[in-house]
PDB file of C-alpha atoms in Angstrom:
ATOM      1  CA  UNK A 156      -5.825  16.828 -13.209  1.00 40.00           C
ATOM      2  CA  UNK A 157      -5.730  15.947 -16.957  1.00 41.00           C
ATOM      3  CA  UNK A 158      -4.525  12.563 -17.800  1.00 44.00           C
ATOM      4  CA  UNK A 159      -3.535  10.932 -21.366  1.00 48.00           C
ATOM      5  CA  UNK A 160      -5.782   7.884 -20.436  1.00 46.00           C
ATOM      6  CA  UNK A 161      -5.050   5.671 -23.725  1.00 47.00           C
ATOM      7  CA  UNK A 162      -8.924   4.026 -24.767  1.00 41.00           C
ATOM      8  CA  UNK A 163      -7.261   0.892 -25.882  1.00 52.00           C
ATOM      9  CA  UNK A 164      -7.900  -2.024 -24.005  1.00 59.00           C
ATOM     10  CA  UNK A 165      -9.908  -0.065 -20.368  1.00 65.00           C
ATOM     11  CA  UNK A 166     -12.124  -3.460 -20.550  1.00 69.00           C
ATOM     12  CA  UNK A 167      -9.336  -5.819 -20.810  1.00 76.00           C
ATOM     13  CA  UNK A 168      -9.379  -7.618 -16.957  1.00 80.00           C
ATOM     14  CA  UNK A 169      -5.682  -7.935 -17.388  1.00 83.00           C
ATOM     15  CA  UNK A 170      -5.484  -3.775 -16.257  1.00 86.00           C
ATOM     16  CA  UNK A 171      -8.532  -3.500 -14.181  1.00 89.00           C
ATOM     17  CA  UNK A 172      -7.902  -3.972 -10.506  1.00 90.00           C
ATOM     18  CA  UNK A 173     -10.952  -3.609  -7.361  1.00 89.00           C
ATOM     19  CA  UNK A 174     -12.786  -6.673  -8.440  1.00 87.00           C
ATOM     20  CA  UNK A 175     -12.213  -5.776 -11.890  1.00 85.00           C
ATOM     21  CA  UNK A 176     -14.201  -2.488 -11.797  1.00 88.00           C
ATOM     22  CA  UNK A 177     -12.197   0.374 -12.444  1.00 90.00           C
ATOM     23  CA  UNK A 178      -8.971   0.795 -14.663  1.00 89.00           C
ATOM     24  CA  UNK A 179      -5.157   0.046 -12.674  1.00 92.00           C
ATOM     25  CA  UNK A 180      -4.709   3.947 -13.738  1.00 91.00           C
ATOM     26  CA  UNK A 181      -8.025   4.778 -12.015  1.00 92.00           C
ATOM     27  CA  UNK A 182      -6.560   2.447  -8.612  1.00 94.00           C
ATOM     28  CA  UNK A 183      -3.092   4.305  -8.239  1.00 96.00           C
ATOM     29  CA  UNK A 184      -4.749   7.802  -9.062  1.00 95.00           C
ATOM     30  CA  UNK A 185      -7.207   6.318  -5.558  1.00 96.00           C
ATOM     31  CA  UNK A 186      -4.566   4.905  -3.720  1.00 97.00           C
ATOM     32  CA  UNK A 187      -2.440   8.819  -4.686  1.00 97.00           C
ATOM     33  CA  UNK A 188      -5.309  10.316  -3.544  1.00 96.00           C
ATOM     34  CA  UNK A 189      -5.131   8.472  -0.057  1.00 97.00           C
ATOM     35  CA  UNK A 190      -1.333   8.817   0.268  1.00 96.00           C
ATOM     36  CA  UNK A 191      -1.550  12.506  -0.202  1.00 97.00           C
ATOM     37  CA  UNK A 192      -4.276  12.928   2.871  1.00 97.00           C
ATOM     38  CA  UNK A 193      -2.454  10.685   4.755  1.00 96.00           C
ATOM     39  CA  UNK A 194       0.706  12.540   3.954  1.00 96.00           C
ATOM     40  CA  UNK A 195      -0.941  16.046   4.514  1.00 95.00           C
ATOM     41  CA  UNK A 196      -1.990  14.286   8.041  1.00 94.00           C
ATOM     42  CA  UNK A 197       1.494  13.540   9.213  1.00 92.00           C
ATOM     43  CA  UNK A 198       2.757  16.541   7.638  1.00 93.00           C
ATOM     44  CA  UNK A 199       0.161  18.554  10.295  1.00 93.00           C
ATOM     45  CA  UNK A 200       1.137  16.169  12.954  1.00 90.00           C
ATOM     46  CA  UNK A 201       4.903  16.833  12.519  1.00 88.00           C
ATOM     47  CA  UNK A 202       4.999  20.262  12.096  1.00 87.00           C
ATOM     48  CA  UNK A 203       2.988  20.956  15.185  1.00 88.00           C
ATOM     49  CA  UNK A 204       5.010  18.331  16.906  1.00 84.00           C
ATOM     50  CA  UNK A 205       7.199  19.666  19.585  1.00 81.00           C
ATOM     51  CA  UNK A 206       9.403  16.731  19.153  1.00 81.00           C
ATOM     52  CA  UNK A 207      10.466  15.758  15.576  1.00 78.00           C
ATOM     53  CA  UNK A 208      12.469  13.118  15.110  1.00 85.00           C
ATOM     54  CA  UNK A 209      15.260  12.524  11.728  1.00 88.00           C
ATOM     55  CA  UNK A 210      12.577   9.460  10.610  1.00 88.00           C
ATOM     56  CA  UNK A 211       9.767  11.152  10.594  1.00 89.00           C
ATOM     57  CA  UNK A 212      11.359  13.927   8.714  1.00 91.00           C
ATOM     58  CA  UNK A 213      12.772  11.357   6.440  1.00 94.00           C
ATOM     59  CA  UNK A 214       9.900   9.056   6.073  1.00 94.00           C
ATOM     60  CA  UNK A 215       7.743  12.846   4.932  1.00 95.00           C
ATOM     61  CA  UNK A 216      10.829  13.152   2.130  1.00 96.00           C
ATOM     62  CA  UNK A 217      10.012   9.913   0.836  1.00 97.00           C
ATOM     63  CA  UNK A 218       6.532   9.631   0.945  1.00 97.00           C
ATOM     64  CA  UNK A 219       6.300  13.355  -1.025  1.00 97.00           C
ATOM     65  CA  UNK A 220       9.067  11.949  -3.562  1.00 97.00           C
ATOM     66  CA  UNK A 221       6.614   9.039  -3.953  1.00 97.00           C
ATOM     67  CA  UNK A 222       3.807  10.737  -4.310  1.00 97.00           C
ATOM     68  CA  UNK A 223       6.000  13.408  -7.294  1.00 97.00           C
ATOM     69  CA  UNK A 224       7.008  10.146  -8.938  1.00 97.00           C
ATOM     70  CA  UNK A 225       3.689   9.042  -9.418  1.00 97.00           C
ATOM     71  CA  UNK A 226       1.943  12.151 -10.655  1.00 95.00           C
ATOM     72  CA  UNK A 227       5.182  12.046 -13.141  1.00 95.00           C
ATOM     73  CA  UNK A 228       3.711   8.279 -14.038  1.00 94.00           C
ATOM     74  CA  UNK A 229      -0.027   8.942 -14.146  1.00 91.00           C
ATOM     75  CA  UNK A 230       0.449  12.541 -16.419  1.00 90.00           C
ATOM     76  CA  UNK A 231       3.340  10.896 -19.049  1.00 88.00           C
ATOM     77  CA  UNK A 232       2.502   7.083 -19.193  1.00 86.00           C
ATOM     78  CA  UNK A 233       6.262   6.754 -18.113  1.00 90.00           C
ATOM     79  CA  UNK A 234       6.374   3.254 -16.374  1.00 92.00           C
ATOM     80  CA  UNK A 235       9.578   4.453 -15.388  1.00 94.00           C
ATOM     81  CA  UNK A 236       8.484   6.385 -12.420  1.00 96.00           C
ATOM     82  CA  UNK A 237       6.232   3.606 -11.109  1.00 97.00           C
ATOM     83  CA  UNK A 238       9.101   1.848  -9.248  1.00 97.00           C
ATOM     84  CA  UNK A 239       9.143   4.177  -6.621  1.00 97.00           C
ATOM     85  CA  UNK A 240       5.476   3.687  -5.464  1.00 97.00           C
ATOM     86  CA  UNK A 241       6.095  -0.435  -6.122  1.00 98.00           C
ATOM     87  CA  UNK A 242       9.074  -0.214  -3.337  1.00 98.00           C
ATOM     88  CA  UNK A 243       7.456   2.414  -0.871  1.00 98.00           C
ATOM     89  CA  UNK A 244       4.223  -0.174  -1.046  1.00 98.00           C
ATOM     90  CA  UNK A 245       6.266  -3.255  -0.825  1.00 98.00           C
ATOM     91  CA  UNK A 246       8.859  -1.864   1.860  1.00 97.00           C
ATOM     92  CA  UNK A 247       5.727  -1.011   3.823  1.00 97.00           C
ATOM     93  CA  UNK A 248       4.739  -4.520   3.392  1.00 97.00           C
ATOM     94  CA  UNK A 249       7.936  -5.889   4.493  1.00 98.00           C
ATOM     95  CA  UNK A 250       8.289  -3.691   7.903  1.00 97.00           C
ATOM     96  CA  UNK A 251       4.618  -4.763   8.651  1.00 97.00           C
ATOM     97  CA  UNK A 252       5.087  -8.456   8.077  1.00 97.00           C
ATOM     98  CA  UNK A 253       8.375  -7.830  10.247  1.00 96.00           C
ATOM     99  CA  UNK A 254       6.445  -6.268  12.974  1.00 94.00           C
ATOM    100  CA  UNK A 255       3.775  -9.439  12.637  1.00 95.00           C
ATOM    101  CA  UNK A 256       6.713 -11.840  12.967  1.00 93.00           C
ATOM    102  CA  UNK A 257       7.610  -9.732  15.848  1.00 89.00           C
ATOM    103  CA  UNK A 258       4.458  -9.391  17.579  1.00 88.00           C
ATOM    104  CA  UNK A 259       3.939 -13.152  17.392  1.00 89.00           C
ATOM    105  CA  UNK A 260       6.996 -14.205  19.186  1.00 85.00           C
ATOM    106  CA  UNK A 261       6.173 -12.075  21.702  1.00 81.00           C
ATOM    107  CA  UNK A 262       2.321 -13.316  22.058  1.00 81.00           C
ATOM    108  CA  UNK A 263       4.461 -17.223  21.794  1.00 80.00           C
ATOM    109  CA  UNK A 264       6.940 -15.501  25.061  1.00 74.00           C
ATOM    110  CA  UNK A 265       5.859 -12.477  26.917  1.00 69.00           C
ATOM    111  CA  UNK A 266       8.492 -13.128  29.258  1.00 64.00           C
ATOM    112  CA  UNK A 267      11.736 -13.950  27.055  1.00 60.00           C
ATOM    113  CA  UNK A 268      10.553 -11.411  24.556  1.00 57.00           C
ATOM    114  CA  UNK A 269      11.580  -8.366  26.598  1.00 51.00           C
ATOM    115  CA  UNK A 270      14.666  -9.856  27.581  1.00 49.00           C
ATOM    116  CA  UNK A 271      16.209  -9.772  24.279  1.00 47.00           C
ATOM    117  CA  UNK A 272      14.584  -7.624  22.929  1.00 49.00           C
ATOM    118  CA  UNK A 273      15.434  -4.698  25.493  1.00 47.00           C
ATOM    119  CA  UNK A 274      15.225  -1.988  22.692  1.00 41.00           C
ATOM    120  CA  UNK A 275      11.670  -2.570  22.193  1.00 45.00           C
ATOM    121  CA  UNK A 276      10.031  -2.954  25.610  1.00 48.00           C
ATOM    122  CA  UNK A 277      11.696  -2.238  28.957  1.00 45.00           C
ATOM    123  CA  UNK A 278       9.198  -4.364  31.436  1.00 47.00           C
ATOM    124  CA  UNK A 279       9.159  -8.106  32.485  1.00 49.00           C
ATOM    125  CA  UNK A 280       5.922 -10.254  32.443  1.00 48.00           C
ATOM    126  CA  UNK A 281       7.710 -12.296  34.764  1.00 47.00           C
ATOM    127  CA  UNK A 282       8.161 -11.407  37.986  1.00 47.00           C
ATOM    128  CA  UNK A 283      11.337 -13.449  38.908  1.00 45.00           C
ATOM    129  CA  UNK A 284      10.603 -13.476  42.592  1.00 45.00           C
ATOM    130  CA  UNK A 285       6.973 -13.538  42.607  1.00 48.00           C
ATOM    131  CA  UNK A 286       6.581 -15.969  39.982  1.00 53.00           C
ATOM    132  CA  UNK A 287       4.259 -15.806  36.875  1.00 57.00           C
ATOM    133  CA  UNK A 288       1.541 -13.696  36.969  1.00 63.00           C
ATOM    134  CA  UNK A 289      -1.865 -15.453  34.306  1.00 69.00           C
ATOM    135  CA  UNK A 290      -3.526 -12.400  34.228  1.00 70.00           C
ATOM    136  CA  UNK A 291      -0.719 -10.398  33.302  1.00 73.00           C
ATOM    137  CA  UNK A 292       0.392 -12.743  30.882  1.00 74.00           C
ATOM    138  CA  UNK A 293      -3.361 -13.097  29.493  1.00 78.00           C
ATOM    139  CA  UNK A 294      -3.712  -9.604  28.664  1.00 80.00           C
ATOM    140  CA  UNK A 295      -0.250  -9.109  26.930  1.00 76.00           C
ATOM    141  CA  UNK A 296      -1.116 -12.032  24.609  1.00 80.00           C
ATOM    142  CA  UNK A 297      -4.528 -10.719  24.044  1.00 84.00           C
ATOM    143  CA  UNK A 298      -3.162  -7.620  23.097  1.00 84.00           C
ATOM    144  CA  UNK A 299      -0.899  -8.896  20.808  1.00 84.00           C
ATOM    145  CA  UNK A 300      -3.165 -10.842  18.896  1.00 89.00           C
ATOM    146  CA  UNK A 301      -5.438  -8.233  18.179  1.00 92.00           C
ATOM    147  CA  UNK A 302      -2.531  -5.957  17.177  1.00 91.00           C
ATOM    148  CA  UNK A 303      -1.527  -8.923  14.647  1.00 93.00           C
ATOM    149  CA  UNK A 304      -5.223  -8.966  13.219  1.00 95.00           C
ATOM    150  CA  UNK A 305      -4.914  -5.646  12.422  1.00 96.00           C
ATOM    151  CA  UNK A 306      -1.282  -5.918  11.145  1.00 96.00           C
ATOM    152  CA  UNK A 307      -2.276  -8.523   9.092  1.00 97.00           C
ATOM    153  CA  UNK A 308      -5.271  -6.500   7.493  1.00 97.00           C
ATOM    154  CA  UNK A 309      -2.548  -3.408   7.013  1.00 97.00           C
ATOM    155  CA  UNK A 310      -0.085  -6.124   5.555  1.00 98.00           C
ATOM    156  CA  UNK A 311      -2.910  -7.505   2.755  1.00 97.00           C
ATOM    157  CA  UNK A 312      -3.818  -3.607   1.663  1.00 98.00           C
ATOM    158  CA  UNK A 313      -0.189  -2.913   0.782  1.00 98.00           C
ATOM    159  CA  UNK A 314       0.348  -6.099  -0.956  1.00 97.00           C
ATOM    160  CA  UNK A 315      -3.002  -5.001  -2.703  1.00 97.00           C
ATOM    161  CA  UNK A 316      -1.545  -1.498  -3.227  1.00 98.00           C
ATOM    162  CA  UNK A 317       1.821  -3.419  -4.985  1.00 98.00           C
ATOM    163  CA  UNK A 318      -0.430  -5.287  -7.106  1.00 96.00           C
ATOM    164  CA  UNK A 319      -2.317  -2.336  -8.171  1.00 96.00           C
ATOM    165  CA  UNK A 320       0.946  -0.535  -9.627  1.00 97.00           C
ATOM    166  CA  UNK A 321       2.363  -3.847 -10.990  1.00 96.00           C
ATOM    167  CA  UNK A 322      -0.542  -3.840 -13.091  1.00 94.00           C
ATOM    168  CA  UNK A 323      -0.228  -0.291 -13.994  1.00 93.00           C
ATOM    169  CA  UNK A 324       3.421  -0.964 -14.505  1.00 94.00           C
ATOM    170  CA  UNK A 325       2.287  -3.246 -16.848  1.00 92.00           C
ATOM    171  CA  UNK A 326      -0.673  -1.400 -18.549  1.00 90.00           C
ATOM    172  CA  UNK A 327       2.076   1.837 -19.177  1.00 89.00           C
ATOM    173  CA  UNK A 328       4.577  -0.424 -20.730  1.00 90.00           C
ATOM    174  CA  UNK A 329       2.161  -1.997 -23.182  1.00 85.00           C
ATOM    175  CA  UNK A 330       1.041   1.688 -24.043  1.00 81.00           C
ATOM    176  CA  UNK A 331       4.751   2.948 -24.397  1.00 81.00           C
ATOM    177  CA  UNK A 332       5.432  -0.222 -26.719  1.00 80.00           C
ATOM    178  CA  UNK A 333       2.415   0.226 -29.324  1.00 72.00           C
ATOM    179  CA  UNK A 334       1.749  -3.191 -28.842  1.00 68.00           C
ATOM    180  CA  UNK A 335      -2.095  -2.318 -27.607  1.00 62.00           C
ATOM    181  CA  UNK A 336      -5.046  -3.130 -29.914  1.00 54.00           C
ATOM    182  CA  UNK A 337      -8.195  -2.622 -28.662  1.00 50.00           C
ATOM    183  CA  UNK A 338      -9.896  -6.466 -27.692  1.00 53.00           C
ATOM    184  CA  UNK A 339     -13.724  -7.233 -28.801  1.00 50.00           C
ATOM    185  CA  UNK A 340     -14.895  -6.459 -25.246  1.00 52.00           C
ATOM    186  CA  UNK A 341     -13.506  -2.750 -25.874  1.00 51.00           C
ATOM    187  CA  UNK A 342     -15.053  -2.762 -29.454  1.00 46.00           C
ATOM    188  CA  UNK A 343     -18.406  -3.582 -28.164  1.00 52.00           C
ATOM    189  CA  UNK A 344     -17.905  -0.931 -24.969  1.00 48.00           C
ATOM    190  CA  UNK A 345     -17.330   1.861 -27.407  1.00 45.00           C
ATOM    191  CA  UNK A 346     -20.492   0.743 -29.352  1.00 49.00           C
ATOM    192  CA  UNK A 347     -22.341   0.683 -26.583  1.00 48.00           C
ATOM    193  CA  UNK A 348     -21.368   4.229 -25.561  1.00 43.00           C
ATOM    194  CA  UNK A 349     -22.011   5.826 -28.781  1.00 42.00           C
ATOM    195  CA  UNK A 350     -25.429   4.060 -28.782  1.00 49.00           C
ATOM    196  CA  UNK A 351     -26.063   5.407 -25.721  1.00 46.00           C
ATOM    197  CA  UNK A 352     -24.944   9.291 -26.755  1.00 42.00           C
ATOM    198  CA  UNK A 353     -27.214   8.486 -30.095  1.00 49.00           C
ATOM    199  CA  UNK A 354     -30.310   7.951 -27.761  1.00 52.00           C
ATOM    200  CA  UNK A 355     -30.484  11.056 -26.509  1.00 46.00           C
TER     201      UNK A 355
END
């Protein structure tokens, strides 16, 4: 895949993302890289699915869209097509902090939770007649704070994933504007790399 990176500015920290170590280009050409096996995974999963249901169908159509926008991005510097990726991430974000929000209330009431939430669960950690049953009750809240540790891991890579493209965003619109001259750190970069071809 052939890219129009621009030279200008690849050392300035204000595009670098991952601790500062690669380019923002470089990050959303990783995190495409990931969506497209992850896509290719559910795309396996769905087709050999006996059962397939209208959201997965139309969560595939927007993840591929997502992915075509930001090839579009990454090949024409077009900022443009970087708001699709910057809502997929950040709607992913938002349906996984609403699931955390969620899955706290119910580690807070295992009992009540069910109850109004009928949709969601369709058993009682209650047993009205019997009374409360600690074990029971133990093990749903254990198992809802480990599923919030992990939610809360999935929730910080997408918000990392946002930040990523924001940068990008940035980066493209900078490149698009002319307004990029290449900063002292840059200048001494290049001069290291042509030192270093002039060695050998």
């Amino acid at each position: 895949l052939q890219m129009p990176f621009v030279l200008s500015n690849l050392r300035d920290t204000r595009y670098r993302c991952c601790f500062r170590e690669i380019h923002s280009k470089v990050g959303v050409l990783v995190i495409l890289s990931l969506n497209s096996f992850t896509f290719s995974m559910l795309l396996v999963q769905t087709v050999l699915s006996t059962e397939r249901s209208l959201f997965d169908l139309c969560f595939l159509l927007i993840q591929g869209a997502v992915m075509i926008s930001t090839v579009f991005a990454l090949l024409s510097d077009s900022r443009w097509f970087l708001y699709a990726p910057i809502l997929f991430w950040s709607g992913l974000a938002l349906s996984t902090l609403i699931v955390i929000l969620l899955a706290i209330l119910y580690a807070i009431y295992p009992n009540d939770f069910p109850a109004r939430f009928n949709f969601l669960l369709n058993h009682r950690v209650l047993d009205e007649q019997n009374g409360v049953d600690p074990d029971k009750i133990s093990m749903v809240r254990g198992v809802a704070i480990t599923g919030i540790f992990m939610l809360c891991i999935l929730f910080l890579v997408f918000v990392w994933f946002v930040g990523i493209h924001r940068k990008c965003y940035r980066y493209m619109r900078e490149v698009t504007s002319g307004r990029l001259v290449p900063t002292t750190d840059d200048l001494q970069g290049r001069q290291r790399d042509i030192s270093d071809l002039t060695d050998y």
